[in-house]
Short mmCIF file of C-alpha atoms in Angstrom, two decimals:
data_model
loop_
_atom_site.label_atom_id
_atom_site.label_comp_id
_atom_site.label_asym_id
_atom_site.label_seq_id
_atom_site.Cartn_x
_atom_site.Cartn_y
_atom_site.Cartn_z
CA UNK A 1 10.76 -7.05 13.89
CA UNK A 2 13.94 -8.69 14.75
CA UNK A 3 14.25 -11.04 11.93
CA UNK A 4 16.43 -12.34 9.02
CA UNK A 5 15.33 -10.03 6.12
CA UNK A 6 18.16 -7.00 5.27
CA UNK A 7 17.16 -3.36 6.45
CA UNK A 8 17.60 -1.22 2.90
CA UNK A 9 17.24 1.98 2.02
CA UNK A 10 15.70 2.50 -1.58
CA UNK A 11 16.77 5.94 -3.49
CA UNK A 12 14.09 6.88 -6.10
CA UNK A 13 14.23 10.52 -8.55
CA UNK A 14 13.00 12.38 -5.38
CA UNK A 15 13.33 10.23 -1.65
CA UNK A 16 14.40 7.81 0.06
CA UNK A 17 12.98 4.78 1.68
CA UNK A 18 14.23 2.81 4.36
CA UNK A 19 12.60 -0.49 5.02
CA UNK A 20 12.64 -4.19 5.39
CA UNK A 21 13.46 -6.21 2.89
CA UNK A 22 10.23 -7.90 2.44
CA UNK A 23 8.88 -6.62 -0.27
CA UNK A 24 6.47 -3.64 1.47
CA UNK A 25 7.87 -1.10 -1.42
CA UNK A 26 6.66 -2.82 -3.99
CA UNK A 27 3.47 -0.79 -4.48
CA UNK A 28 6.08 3.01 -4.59
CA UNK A 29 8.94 1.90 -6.58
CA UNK A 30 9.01 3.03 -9.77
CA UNK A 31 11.81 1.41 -12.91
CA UNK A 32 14.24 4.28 -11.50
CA UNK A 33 15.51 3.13 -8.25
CA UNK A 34 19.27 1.95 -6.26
CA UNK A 35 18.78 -0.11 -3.59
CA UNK A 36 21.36 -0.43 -0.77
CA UNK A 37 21.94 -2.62 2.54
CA UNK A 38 22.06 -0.90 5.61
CA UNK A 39 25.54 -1.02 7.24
CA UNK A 40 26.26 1.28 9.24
CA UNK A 41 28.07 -0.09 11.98
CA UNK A 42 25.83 -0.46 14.87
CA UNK A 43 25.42 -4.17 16.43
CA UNK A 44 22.41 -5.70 14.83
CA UNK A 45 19.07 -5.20 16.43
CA UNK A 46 16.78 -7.95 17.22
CA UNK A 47 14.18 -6.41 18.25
CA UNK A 48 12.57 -3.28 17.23
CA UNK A 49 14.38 -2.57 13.83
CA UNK A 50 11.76 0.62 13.24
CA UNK A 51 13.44 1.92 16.34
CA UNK A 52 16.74 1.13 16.67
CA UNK A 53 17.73 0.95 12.53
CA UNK A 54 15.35 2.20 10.45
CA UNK A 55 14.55 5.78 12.49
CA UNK A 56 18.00 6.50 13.14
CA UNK A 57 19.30 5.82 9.23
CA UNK A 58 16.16 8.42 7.92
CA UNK A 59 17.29 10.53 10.12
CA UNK A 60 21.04 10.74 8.96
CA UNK A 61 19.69 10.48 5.84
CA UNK A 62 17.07 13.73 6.30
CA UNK A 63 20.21 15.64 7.75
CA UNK A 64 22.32 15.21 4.27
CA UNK A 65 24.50 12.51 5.33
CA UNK A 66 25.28 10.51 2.34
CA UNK A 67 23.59 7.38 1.61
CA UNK A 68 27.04 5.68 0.79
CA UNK A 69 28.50 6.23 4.73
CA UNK A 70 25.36 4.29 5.90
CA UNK A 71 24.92 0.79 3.16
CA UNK A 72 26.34 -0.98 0.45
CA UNK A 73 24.78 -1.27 -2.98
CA UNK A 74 22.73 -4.78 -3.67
CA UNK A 75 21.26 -5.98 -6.70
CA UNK A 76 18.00 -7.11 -6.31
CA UNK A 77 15.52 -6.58 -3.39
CA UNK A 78 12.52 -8.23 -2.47
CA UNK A 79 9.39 -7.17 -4.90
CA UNK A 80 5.56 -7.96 -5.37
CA UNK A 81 4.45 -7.89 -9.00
CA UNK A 82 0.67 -6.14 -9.16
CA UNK A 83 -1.26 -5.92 -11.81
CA UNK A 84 -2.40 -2.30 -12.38
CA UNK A 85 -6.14 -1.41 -12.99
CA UNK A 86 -7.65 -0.55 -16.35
CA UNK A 87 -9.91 1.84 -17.11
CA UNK A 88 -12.98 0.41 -18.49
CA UNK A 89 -15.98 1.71 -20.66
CA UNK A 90 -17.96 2.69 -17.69
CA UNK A 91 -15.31 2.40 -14.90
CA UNK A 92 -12.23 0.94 -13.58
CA UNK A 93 -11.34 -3.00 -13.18
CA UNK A 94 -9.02 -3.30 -10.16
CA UNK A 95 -8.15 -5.62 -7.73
CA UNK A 96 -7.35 -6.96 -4.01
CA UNK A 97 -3.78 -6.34 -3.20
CA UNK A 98 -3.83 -6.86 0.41
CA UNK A 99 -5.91 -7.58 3.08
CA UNK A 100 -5.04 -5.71 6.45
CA UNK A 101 -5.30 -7.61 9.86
CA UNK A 102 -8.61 -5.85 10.49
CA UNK A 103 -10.08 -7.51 7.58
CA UNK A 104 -10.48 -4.38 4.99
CA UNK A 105 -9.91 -5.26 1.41
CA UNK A 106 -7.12 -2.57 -0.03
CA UNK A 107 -7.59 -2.51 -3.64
CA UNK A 108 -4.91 -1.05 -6.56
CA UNK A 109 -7.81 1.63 -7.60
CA UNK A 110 -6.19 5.05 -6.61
CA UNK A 111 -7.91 8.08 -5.44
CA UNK A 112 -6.73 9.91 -8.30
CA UNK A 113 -7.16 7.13 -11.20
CA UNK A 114 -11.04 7.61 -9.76
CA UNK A 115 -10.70 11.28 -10.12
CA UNK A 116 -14.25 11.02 -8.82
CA UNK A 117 -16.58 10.01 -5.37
CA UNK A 118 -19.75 8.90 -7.53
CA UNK A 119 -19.32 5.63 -8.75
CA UNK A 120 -20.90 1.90 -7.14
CA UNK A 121 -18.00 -0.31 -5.97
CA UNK A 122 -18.80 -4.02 -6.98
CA UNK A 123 -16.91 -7.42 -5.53
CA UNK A 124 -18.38 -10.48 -5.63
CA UNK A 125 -21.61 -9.83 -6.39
CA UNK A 126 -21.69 -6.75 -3.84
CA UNK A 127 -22.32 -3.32 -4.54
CA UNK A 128 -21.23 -0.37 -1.86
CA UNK A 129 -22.84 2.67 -3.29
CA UNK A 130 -20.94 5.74 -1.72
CA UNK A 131 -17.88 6.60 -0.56
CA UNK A 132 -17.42 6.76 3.22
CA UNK A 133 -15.44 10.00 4.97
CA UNK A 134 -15.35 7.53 8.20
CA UNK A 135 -15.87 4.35 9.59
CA UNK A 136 -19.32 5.15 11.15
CA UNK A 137 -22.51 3.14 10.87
CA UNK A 138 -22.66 -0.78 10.40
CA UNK A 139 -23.14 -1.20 6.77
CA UNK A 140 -19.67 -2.70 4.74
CA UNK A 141 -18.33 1.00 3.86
CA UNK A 142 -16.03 2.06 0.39
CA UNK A 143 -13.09 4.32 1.63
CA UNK A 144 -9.91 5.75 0.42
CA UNK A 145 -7.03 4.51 2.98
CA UNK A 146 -4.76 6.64 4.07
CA UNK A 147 -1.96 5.71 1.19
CA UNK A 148 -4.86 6.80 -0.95
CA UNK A 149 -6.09 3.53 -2.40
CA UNK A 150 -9.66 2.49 -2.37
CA UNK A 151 -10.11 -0.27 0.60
CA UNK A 152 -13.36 -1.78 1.36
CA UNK A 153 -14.49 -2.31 5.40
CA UNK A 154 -17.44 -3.77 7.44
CA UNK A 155 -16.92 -1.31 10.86
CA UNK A 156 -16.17 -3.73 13.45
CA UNK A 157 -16.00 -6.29 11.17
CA UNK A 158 -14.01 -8.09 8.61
CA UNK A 159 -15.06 -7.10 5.56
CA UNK A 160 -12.68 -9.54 3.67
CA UNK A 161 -13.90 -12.54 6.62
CA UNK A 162 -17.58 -12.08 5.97
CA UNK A 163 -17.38 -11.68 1.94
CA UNK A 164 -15.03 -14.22 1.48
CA UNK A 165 -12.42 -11.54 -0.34
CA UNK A 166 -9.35 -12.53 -0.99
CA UNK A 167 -6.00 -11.01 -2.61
CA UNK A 168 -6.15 -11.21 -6.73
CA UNK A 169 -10.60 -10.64 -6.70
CA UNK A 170 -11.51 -8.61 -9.06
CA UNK A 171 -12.91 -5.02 -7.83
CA UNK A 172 -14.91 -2.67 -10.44
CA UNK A 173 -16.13 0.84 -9.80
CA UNK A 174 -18.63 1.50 -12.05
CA UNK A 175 -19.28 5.77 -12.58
CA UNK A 176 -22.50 7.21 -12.40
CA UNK A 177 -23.56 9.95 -13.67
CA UNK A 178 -24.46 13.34 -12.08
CA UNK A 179 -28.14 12.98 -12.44
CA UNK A 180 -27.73 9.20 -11.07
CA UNK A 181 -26.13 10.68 -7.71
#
């Protein structure tokens, strides 16, 4: 909010992003992308860029004005390099991307690279057994976050705080089968 970084908006094959410059796309942009520098005109904000830059530009941008009235093309943009999870004999081998400021683990395993809710989750010598729908109960939970990656949670906890999880552990879901379950 308010700082240094550029405000760009990001045109992939289908939509556009508009964003800080700090590297948050990373995990959506795939190798067919133009990046661009907002500039369109208004005094710079310093304080709440979601408000006063980055709402108004998506929404000249969802009414069909052109991209090139509103920025200036750039080069390069800020981007995090993650490894992507492989598919194992038994599972997938994943890992920590981010921990939020609740303390959940987000992993790289997506909902639909799982294509499945029966599998054990193991980090650090931890197992989670089931997939929660909520954060009920008191037990560390396994749960697909709402951008659809698997993130691990203690409910009113911090799961990453009390595990000693960090960004770059290794996470494996391991897949039972249907007579395990």
């Amino acid at each position: 909010v308010g700082s240094k970084r550029n405000p760009i908006i990001v045109e992939t094959e289908k939509y556009f992003f508009v964003a800080p410059d700090n590297g948050v796309l990373s995990l959506v942009l795939t190798d067919k992308f133009t990046a661009y520098k907002i500039t369109n005109g208004k005094p710079e904000s310093t304080t709440f860029h979601g408000r006063d830059v980055f709402a108004p530009v998506a929404a000249k941008l969802a009414s069909g004005i052109q991209v090139s009235s509103l920025s200036k093309p750039v080069s390069s943009i800020v981007r995090y390099l993650f490894s992507s999870p492989k598919k194992i004999v038994d599972g997938i081998l994943g890992e920590v991307v981010d921990v939020d400021h609740f303390g959940n683990v987000i992993t790289n395993i997506s909902r639909s690279l799982a294509n499945s809710d029966k599998f054990v989750v193991e980090i650090k010598r931890r197992t989670i057994d089931r997939i929660s729908k909520t954060y009920e109960g008191k037990k560390p939970i396994a749960i697909w976050g709402s951008s659809d990656l698997l993130e691990l949670s203690v409910p009113n906890g911090s799961f990453a705080e009390i595990f000693k999880v960090h960004r770059g552990d290794k996470v494996t879901i391991k897949f039972q089968l249907k007579e395990d379950c």
